[in-house]
Coordinates of N, CA and C in Angstrom, one line a residue:
X20 N 186.2 88.3 97.3 CA 187.5 87.3 97.7 C 187.9 87.1 98.9
X21 N 188.0 86.0 99.3 CA 188.6 85.6 100.7 C 189.5 85.7 100.7
X22 N 190.3 86.4 101.9 CA 191.7 86.7 102.2 C 192.3 86.3 103.4
X23 N 193.5 85.6 103.8 CA 194.1 85.2 105.1 C 195.0 86.5 105.0
X24 N 195.3 87.1 106.0 CA 196.5 88.2 106.3 C 197.2 87.5 107.7
X25 N 198.5 87.8 107.4 CA 199.6 87.3 108.4 C 200.2 88.6 108.6
X26 N 200.3 89.4 109.9 CA 201.3 90.4 109.9 C 201.0 90.4 111.6
X27 N 202.5 91.0 112.1 CA 202.6 90.9 113.4 C 202.5 92.0 113.9
X28 N 202.4 93.4 113.0 CA 202.2 94.8 113.5 C 200.3 94.8 113.9
X29 N 200.3 94.8 114.6 CA 198.6 95.0 115.4 C 198.2 95.9 114.1
X30 N 198.3 97.2 114.1 CA 198.1 98.3 113.6 C 198.0 98.4 112.2
X31 N 198.7 97.8 111.6 CA 198.9 97.3 110.1 C 198.0 96.3 109.8
X32 N 198.1 95.4 110.5 CA 197.3 94.2 110.5 C 195.7 94.4 110.4
X33 N 195.1 95.4 111.4 CA 193.7 96.0 111.6 C 193.6 96.8 110.4
X34 N 194.8 97.4 110.1 CA 194.5 98.3 108.8 C 194.1 97.6 107.6
X35 N 194.8 96.7 107.3 CA 194.3 95.8 106.2 C 193.1 95.2 106.2
X36 N 192.8 94.5 107.4 CA 191.4 94.0 107.5 C 190.5 95.0 107.1
X37 N 190.3 96.4 107.7 CA 189.6 97.1 107.4 C 189.4 97.8 105.9
X38 N 190.6 98.0 105.3 CA 190.9 98.1 103.9 C 190.0 96.9 103.1
X39 N 190.4 95.8 103.3 CA 190.0 94.6 102.4 C 188.6 94.8 102.5
X40 N 187.6 94.7 103.6 CA 186.5 94.5 103.9 C 185.6 95.9 103.5
X41 N 186.4 97.0 103.3 CA 186.0 98.4 102.8 C 185.4 98.2 101.6
X42 N 186.2 97.3 100.6 CA 185.8 97.0 99.3 C 185.5 96.1 99.0
X43 N 184.8 95.2 99.8 CA 184.0 93.9 99.7 C 184.8 92.8 99.8
X44 N 185.9 92.9 100.3 CA 186.6 91.4 100.4 C 186.2 90.7 101.8
X45 N 186.5 89.4 101.9 CA 186.2 89.0 103.3 C 187.8 88.3 104.0
X46 N 188.2 88.9 105.1 CA 189.0 88.4 105.7 C 188.8 87.1 106.3
X47 N 189.2 86.0 106.2 CA 188.7 84.8 106.7 C 189.3 84.4 107.8
X48 N 190.8 85.0 108.1 CA 191.6 84.6 109.0 C 192.8 85.6 109.2
X49 N 193.5 85.8 110.5 CA 194.6 86.4 110.4 C 195.5 85.9 111.3
X50 N 196.6 86.2 111.4 CA 197.7 85.5 112.0 C 198.6 86.3 112.6
X51 N 199.3 86.3 113.7 CA 200.0 87.3 114.3 C 201.6 86.6 114.4
X52 N 201.8 85.2 114.3 CA 202.9 84.9 114.6 C 203.4 83.7 113.0
X53 N 204.6 83.6 113.1 CA 204.9 82.2 112.1 C 204.1 81.0 111.9
X54 N 204.1 80.6 113.3 CA 203.2 79.2 113.6 C 201.6 79.2 113.0
X55 N 201.2 80.1 113.0 CA 199.8 80.5 112.7 C 199.5 80.7 111.3
X56 N 200.7 80.4 110.6 CA 199.9 80.8 109.3 C 199.8 79.9 108.5
X57 N 200.5 78.8 108.2 CA 200.1 77.5 107.6 C 198.9 76.9 108.1
X58 N 198.7 76.1 109.1 CA 197.2 75.9 109.6 C 196.1 77.0 109.0
X59 N 196.1 78.4 108.9 CA 195.2 79.3 108.6 C 195.0 79.1 107.1
X60 N 195.9 78.8 106.3 CA 196.4 78.8 105.0 C 195.3 77.6 104.5
X61 N 195.8 76.4 105.0 CA 195.4 75.0 104.7 C 194.1 74.7 105.2
X62 N 193.5 75.8 106.2 CA 192.2 75.6 106.6 C 191.2 76.2 105.9
X63 N 191.6 77.3 105.1 CA 190.4 78.3 104.4 C 190.7 78.1 103.1
X64 N 192.0 77.7 102.6 CA 192.4 77.7 100.9 C 191.6 79.2 100.3
X65 N 192.2 80.5 101.1 CA 191.6 81.6 100.7 C 192.0 81.8 99.2
X66 N 191.4 82.9 98.5 CA 191.4 83.4 97.1 C 192.8 83.9 97.1
X67 N 193.3 84.4 98.1 CA 194.7 85.0 98.3 C 195.1 85.5 99.7
X68 N 196.4 85.3 99.9 CA 197.0 85.6 101.4 C 198.0 86.4 100.9
X69 N 197.8 87.4 102.3 CA 198.9 89.1 102.3 C 199.8 88.4 103.5
X70 N 201.1 88.1 103.2 CA 201.8 87.5 104.3 C 203.0 88.4 104.4
X71 N 203.4 88.8 105.9 CA 204.6 89.7 106.1 C 205.9 88.8 105.6
X72 N 206.9 88.7 105.4 CA 208.2 88.1 105.5 C 208.8 88.0 106.8
X73 N 208.9 88.7 107.6 CA 209.3 88.4 109.1 C 208.5 88.6 109.9
X74 N 208.2 87.2 110.8 CA 207.1 87.2 111.7 C 207.8 86.5 112.9
X75 N 207.1 86.5 113.8 CA 207.5 85.9 115.2 C 207.7 84.7 115.2
X76 N 208.4 83.6 115.8 CA 209.2 84.3 116.8 C 210.6 84.9 116.6
X77 N 211.2 84.2 115.2 CA 212.6 84.9 115.1 C 212.7 86.1 114.4
X78 N 211.7 86.5 113.8 CA 211.8 87.4 112.9 C 212.7 87.4 111.7
X79 N 212.6 86.4 111.2 CA 213.4 86.3 109.8 C 212.8 86.0 108.8
X80 N 212.3 84.6 108.2 CA 211.6 84.6 107.0 C 210.4 83.6 107.4
X81 N 209.6 83.5 108.4 CA 208.5 82.8 108.7 C 207.6 83.2 107.8
X82 N 207.4 83.9 107.2 CA 206.0 84.1 106.5 C 206.4 84.1 105.0
X83 N 207.5 84.0 104.5 CA 208.1 83.4 103.5 C 207.9 81.6 103.2
X84 N 208.5 81.5 104.4 CA 208.7 79.8 104.8 C 207.3 79.2 104.2
X85 N 206.4 79.9 105.0 CA 204.8 79.6 105.0 C 204.2 79.7 103.7
X86 N 204.6 80.7 103.0 CA 204.1 81.0 101.8 C 204.6 79.8 100.9
X87 N 205.9 79.6 101.2 CA 206.4 78.2 99.9 C 205.8 77.0 100.6
X88 N 205.6 76.9 101.5 CA 204.9 75.4 102.2 C 203.7 75.3 101.8
X89 N 202.7 76.3 101.6 CA 201.6 76.3 101.4 C 201.2 76.0 99.7
X90 N 202.2 76.7 99.3 CA 202.1 76.6 97.8 C 202.6 75.3 97.2
X91 N 203.3 74.6 97.8 CA 203.5 73.1 97.8 C 202.3 72.1 97.9
X92 N 201.7 72.4 99.2 CA 200.5 71.9 99.6 C 199.2 72.2 98.7
X93 N 199.4 73.3 98.0 CA 198.0 73.6 97.6 C 198.5 74.6 96.5
X94 N 198.7 73.6 95.3 CA 199.8 74.4 94.1 C 198.9 75.6 93.3
X95 N 199.9 77.0 93.2 CA 198.8 77.9 92.5 C 198.2 78.7 93.8
X96 N 198.1 78.4 95.1 CA 197.6 79.4 96.0 C 198.2 80.7 96.0
X97 N 197.6 81.7 95.7 CA 198.0 83.3 95.3 C 198.5 83.5 96.5
X98 N 199.9 84.2 96.3 CA 200.2 85.0 97.7 C 201.2 86.3 97.5
X99 N 201.0 87.2 98.1 CA 201.3 88.5 98.0 C 202.1 88.4 99.3
X100 N 203.4 88.6 99.1 CA 204.4 88.8 100.2 C 204.8 90.3 100.5
X101 N 204.7 90.6 101.9 CA 205.2 92.0 101.9 C 206.4 92.1 102.9
X102 N 207.4 93.1 102.2 CA 208.6 93.2 102.8 C 209.2 94.5 103.3
X103 N 209.8 95.0 104.4 CA 210.3 96.5 104.9 C 211.3 96.8 103.6
X104 N 212.1 95.6 103.2 CA 213.3 96.1 102.5 C 213.1 95.0 101.2
X105 N 214.3 95.5 100.0 CA 214.7 94.9 99.2 C 214.9 93.5 99.4
X106 N 214.3 92.6 99.8 CA 214.9 91.3 99.9 C 215.4 90.6 98.5
X107 N 216.5 90.6 97.8 CA 216.6 90.0 96.6 C 216.5 88.3 96.6
X108 N 217.1 87.8 97.8 CA 217.0 86.2 98.0 C 215.7 86.0 98.0
X109 N 214.9 86.4 98.7 CA 213.4 86.1 99.3 C 212.5 86.5 97.8
X110 N 212.8 87.6 96.9 CA 212.2 87.4 95.9 C 212.2 86.1 94.9
X111 N 213.6 86.1 95.1 CA 214.0 84.9 93.9 C 213.3 83.3 94.3
X112 N 213.7 83.1 95.6 CA 212.8 82.0 96.4 C 211.5 81.8 96.2
X113 N 210.7 82.9 96.0 CA 209.5 83.1 96.1 C 208.9 82.8 94.5
X114 N 209.8 83.5 93.7 CA 209.4 83.3 92.1 C 210.0 81.8 91.7
X115 N 211.1 81.4 92.2 CA 211.3 80.5 91.6 C 210.7 79.1 91.7
X116 N 209.9 79.4 92.6 CA 208.9 78.2 93.2 C 207.6 77.9 92.0
X117 N 207.8 79.1 91.1 CA 206.5 79.1 90.0 C 205.9 80.5 90.2
X118 N 205.7 81.3 88.7 CA 205.1 82.9 89.0 C 204.1 82.9 89.0
X119 N 203.3 81.8 88.8 CA 201.9 82.0 88.6 C 201.3 82.6 90.0
X120 N 200.4 83.9 90.1 CA 199.6 83.8 91.4 C 200.7 84.2 92.6
X121 N 201.9 85.0 92.4 CA 202.7 85.3 93.5 C 203.0 87.4 93.1
X122 N 203.3 87.6 94.5 CA 203.5 89.1 94.5 C 204.4 89.4 95.5
X123 N 205.2 90.3 95.5 CA 206.2 90.8 96.3 C 206.2 92.3 96.4
X124 N 205.8 92.8 97.3 CA 206.0 94.3 97.5 C 206.3 94.7 98.7
X125 N 206.6 95.9 98.5 CA 207.7 96.6 99.8 C 206.3 96.9 100.7
X126 N 206.4 97.2 101.9 CA 205.3 97.9 102.9 C 204.8 99.0 102.4
X127 N 205.9 100.0 102.1 CA 205.5 101.4 101.7 C 204.2 101.2 100.6
X128 N 204.2 100.3 99.8 CA 203.3 100.4 98.3 C 201.8 99.9 99.2
X129 N 201.9 99.3 100.6 CA 200.5 99.3 100.9 C 199.7 100.8 101.3
X130 N 200.4 101.6 101.3 CA 199.9 102.7 101.7 C 199.2 103.6 100.5
X131 N 199.8 103.2 99.3 CA 199.1 103.7 98.1 C 198.4 102.5 97.8
X132 N 197.0 102.9 98.4 CA 195.9 101.8 98.0 C 195.5 101.5 97.0
X133 N 195.4 102.1 95.8 CA 195.1 101.7 94.6 C 196.2 100.7 94.2
X134 N 197.6 100.8 94.2 CA 198.6 99.9 93.7 C 198.6 98.7 94.4
X135 N 198.0 98.7 95.9 CA 197.9 97.4 96.6 C 196.9 96.7 96.6
X136 N 195.8 97.2 96.3 CA 194.9 96.5 95.8 C 194.8 96.2 94.3
X137 N 195.7 96.6 93.3 CA 195.8 96.1 92.3 C 196.7 94.9 92.0
X138 N 197.5 94.9 92.8 CA 198.3 94.0 93.3 C 198.0 92.8 93.7
X139 N 196.9 93.0 94.4 CA 196.5 92.1 95.1 C 195.4 91.2 94.1
X140 N 194.8 92.1 93.4 CA 194.0 91.7 92.4 C 194.6 90.7 91.3
X141 N 195.9 90.9 90.8 CA 196.4 90.4 89.9 C 196.9 89.4 90.5
X142 N 197.5 89.0 91.4 CA 198.0 87.7 92.1 C 196.9 87.0 92.3
X143 N 195.7 87.4 92.6 CA 194.7 86.5 93.0 C 194.0 86.1 91.9
X144 N 194.1 86.6 90.7 CA 193.9 86.0 89.2 C 194.9 85.3 88.6
X145 N 195.9 85.0 89.7 CA 196.9 84.3 88.7 C 197.9 84.6 88.1
X146 N 198.1 86.1 88.2 CA 199.4 86.9 87.3 C 200.3 87.0 88.6
X147 N 201.5 87.9 88.2 CA 202.4 88.1 89.1 C 202.4 89.8 89.3
X148 N 202.7 90.1 90.5 CA 203.1 91.6 91.0 C 204.2 91.4 91.6
X149 N 205.5 92.5 91.0 CA 206.5 92.7 91.8 C 206.4 94.1 91.8
X150 N 206.9 94.5 93.1 CA 207.3 96.1 93.2 C 207.8 96.8 92.6
X151 N 207.7 97.6 91.9 CA 208.8 98.6 90.9 C 209.9 98.7 91.6
X152 N 210.2 99.1 92.8 CA 211.4 99.4 93.3 C 212.4 97.8 93.7
X153 N 211.6 96.8 93.8 CA 212.4 95.6 93.9 C 212.6 95.1 92.3
X154 N 212.1 95.5 91.3 CA 212.4 95.1 90.1 C 213.4 95.8 89.5
X155 N 213.3 97.5 89.7 CA 214.3 98.1 89.5 C 215.9 97.8 90.3
X156 N 215.9 97.5 91.5 CA 217.2 97.2 92.0 C 217.5 95.7 91.3
X157 N 216.9 94.9 91.1 CA 217.0 93.6 90.7 C 217.8 93.7 89.3
X158 N 217.3 94.6 88.4 CA 217.9 94.7 87.0 C 219.0 95.6 87.0
X159 N 219.6 96.3 88.0 CA 220.7 96.9 88.0 C 221.8 96.4 89.1
X160 N 221.4 95.6 89.7 CA 222.7 95.0 90.8 C 223.6 93.9 89.8
X161 N 223.0 93.3 89.0 CA 224.0 92.4 88.3 C 224.5 93.0 87.1
X162 N 226.1 92.6 86.6 CA 226.6 93.2 85.7 C 227.0 91.9 84.9
X163 N 227.5 92.3 83.6 CA 228.0 91.4 83.0 C 227.0 90.1 82.7
X164 N 225.8 90.5 82.4 CA 224.6 89.1 82.1 C 224.3 89.7 80.9
X165 N 223.2 88.5 80.5 CA 222.6 89.1 78.9 C 221.5 90.1 79.3
X166 N 221.4 90.7 80.3 CA 220.6 92.0 80.4 C 220.9 93.0 80.0
X167 N 222.6 93.0 79.8 CA 223.4 94.2 79.5 C 222.8 94.2 77.6
X168 N 222.6 93.5 77.3 CA 222.2 93.6 75.7 C 221.1 94.2 75.5
X169 N 220.2 94.4 76.6 CA 219.0 94.8 76.4 C 219.0 96.3 75.8
X170 N 218.3 97.0 75.0 CA 218.0 98.4 74.9 C 217.6 98.9 76.0
X171 N 217.6 100.3 76.3 CA 216.6 100.9 77.4 C 215.4 100.7 77.3
X172 N 214.7 100.9 75.7 CA 213.1 100.1 75.7 C 213.0 98.9 76.2
X173 N 213.9 98.1 75.9 CA 213.6 96.5 76.2 C 213.8 96.6 77.8
X174 N 214.6 97.0 78.5 CA 214.7 96.9 79.5 C 213.4 97.7 80.4
X175 N 213.0 98.7 80.2 CA 211.6 99.2 80.7 C 210.6 98.3 80.2
X176 N 210.4 97.8 79.2 CA 209.5 96.8 78.9 C 209.5 95.6 79.9
X177 N 210.6 95.1 80.3 CA 210.8 93.8 80.9 C 210.5 94.1 82.5
X178 N 210.8 95.6 82.6 CA 210.6 96.2 84.3 C 209.1 96.0 84.5
X179 N 208.3 96.5 83.3 CA 206.7 96.5 83.3 C 206.2 95.1 83.5
X180 N 207.1 94.4 82.7 CA 206.2 92.9 82.4 C 206.5 92.1 83.8
X181 N 207.6 92.1 84.6 CA 207.7 91.7 85.9 C 206.7 92.1 86.8
X182 N 206.5 93.7 86.4 CA 205.4 94.1 87.6 C 204.2 93.6 87.4
X183 N 203.8 92.8 86.2 CA 202.5 92.1 85.9 C 201.6 92.8 85.0
X184 N 202.3 93.6 84.5 CA 201.3 94.7 83.7 C 201.2 93.7 82.1
X185 N 200.1 94.1 81.7 CA 199.9 93.2 80.1 C 200.4 94.4 79.2
X186 N 200.3 93.7 77.8 CA 200.7 94.8 76.6 C 199.9 96.0 76.7
X187 N 198.6 95.9 76.6 CA 198.0 97.1 76.5 C 198.8 98.2 77.5
X188 N 198.4 97.7 79.0 CA 199.0 98.7 80.1 C 200.7 99.2 79.4
X189 N 201.4 98.1 79.4 CA 202.7 98.7 78.8 C 202.6 99.5 77.5
X190 N 201.8 99.5 76.5 CA 202.0 100.4 75.5 C 201.5 101.8 75.9
X191 N 200.6 101.8 76.9 CA 200.0 103.1 77.1 C 201.1 104.0 78.2
X192 N 201.6 102.9 78.9 CA 202.7 103.5 79.8 C 203.6 104.3 79.3
X193 N 204.3 103.5 78.0 CA 205.6 103.9 77.2 C 204.9 104.9 75.9
X194 N 203.7 105.0 76.0 CA 203.2 105.7 74.7 C 203.8 105.3 73.5
X195 N 203.5 103.8 73.1 CA 203.9 103.2 71.7 C 202.8 102.4 71.8
X196 N 203.0 101.6 70.3 CA 201.8 100.8 69.9 C 202.0 99.4 70.7
X197 N 200.7 98.4 70.7 CA 201.1 97.5 71.2 C 201.7 96.4 70.2
X198 N 202.1 96.7 69.1 CA 202.6 96.2 68.3 C 204.0 96.2 68.4
X199 N 204.7 97.3 68.9 CA 206.0 97.6 69.0 C 206.5 97.0 70.6
X200 N 205.3 97.1 71.2 CA 205.4 96.2 72.9 C 205.8 95.0 72.5
X201 N 205.1 94.2 71.4 CA 205.4 92.9 71.5 C 206.5 92.5 70.6
X202 N 207.0 93.3 69.8 CA 208.1 92.9 69.1 C 209.3 93.1 70.3
X203 N 208.9 94.1 71.4 CA 210.5 94.6 72.3 C 210.1 92.9 73.3
X204 N 209.0 92.9 73.5 CA 208.9 91.4 74.5 C 209.7 90.5 73.7
X205 N 209.6 90.1 72.3 CA 209.9 89.2 71.8 C 211.8 89.2 71.5
X206 N 212.2 90.6 71.8 CA 213.8 90.7 71.4 C 214.1 90.4 72.8
X207 N 213.5 90.8 74.1 CA 213.9 90.3 75.6 C 213.7 88.8 75.6
X208 N 212.9 88.4 75.0 CA 212.9 86.5 75.3 C 214.0 85.9 74.4
X209 N 214.4 86.9 73.1 CA 215.3 86.1 72.6 C 216.8 86.2 73.2
X210 N 217.0 87.6 73.5 CA 218.1 87.9 74.2 C 218.7 87.3 75.1
X211 N 217.6 87.2 76.2 CA 217.8 86.4 77.5 C 217.6 84.7 77.3
X212 N 217.9 84.0 75.9 CA 217.7 82.9 75.5 C 216.8 82.2 76.2
X213 N 215.6 82.6 76.1 CA 214.2 81.6 76.4 C 213.5 81.2 75.7
X214 N 213.3 79.9 75.3 CA 212.8 79.1 74.3 C 211.4 79.4 74.3
X215 N 210.7 79.3 73.0 CA 209.2 79.6 72.9 C 208.5 78.9 73.8
X216 N 207.3 79.5 74.4 CA 206.3 78.7 75.1 C 205.2 79.6 75.3
X217 N 204.0 78.5 75.7 CA 202.8 79.4 75.5 C 202.3 78.8 76.9
X218 N 203.2 78.6 78.0 CA 202.8 78.8 79.4 C 202.3 80.2 79.9
X219 N 201.3 80.0 80.8 CA 200.8 81.2 81.2 C 201.5 82.2 82.1
X220 N 202.9 81.7 82.6 CA 203.9 82.7 83.0 C 205.0 82.8 82.5
X221 N 204.8 82.8 81.2 CA 205.9 83.2 80.6 C 206.2 84.4 80.5
X222 N 205.4 85.5 80.6 CA 205.9 86.9 80.9 C 206.3 87.2 82.0
X223 N 206.6 86.5 83.0 CA 207.7 86.6 84.0 C 209.3 85.9 83.9
X224 N 209.2 84.9 83.0 CA 210.5 84.1 82.4 C 211.6 84.6 82.7
X225 N 211.5 86.0 82.0 CA 212.7 86.7 81.8 C 213.1 86.9 83.3
X226 N 212.6 87.7 84.0 CA 213.0 87.9 85.3 C 213.4 86.2 86.1
X227 N 212.7 85.8 85.9 CA 213.1 84.2 86.6 C 214.3 83.6 86.2
X228 N 214.6 84.0 85.0 CA 215.8 83.7 84.4 C 217.1 84.5 85.1
X229 N 216.8 85.9 85.0 CA 217.7 86.7 85.7 C 218.2 86.2 87.1
X230 N 217.5 86.0 87.6 CA 217.4 85.4 89.0 C 218.0 84.0 89.4
X231 N 218.0 83.4 88.3 CA 218.4 81.9 88.3 C 220.0 82.2 88.0
X232 N 220.2 83.0 87.2 CA 221.6 83.0 86.9 C 222.6 83.5 88.1
X233 N 221.8 84.9 89.0 CA 222.5 85.2 89.9 C 222.8 84.3 91.0
X234 N 221.7 83.1 91.4 CA 222.0 82.4 92.2 C 223.0 81.2 91.8
X235 N 223.1 80.6 90.3 CA 224.0 80.0 89.9 C 225.3 80.7 90.2
X236 N 225.2 81.5 89.9 CA 226.7 82.4 90.0 C 227.3 82.4 91.3
X237 N 226.4 82.5 92.1 CA 226.8 82.9 93.6 C 226.7 84.1 94.1
X238 N 225.9 85.1 93.0 CA 226.1 86.4 93.6 C 224.7 86.8 94.8

């Protein structure tokens, strides 16, 4: 896998390079500031990009802006965004552009090597990888929404779906049958008013619908 890394912290940046190369990936470019990101992405068209949300010179949302712009110019470009804290607006904006091949992880997750590499692989394959803590916070902040009608089991299934897990993994995690998981997923879509669809990113449409409702309502 060819990867572009954008991270201003030199220690973390070099750590990511060493980690990825040690498992057989090739880091084709690194960026230490916001303005360096987009040119690197457009030049190399990597299999995946790992980007810090906040980059120099302003340390606001340079990494996110570069990711969104790159995905406009190269539709479907897999991007895994890293953040120090749960930034709900950033997650909403990233996912709002299309759920295929996007990920949002807290930086603490990078230290859990297996979790990080699994998320990167999922993003590169066109799936979604959301940090469990991000999903948990998103699912608990809003009140008086269709999410309130979900049962505890359906909320847990939605949480695992948003993290990017397939039915088999969800079934194993919850110690239930895949048939039961399929039923719960159907109930989630029904309660959130999501129409039937065969598109590849439908598994995260429930979370997208939730985020969109928050933005529309001005929360």
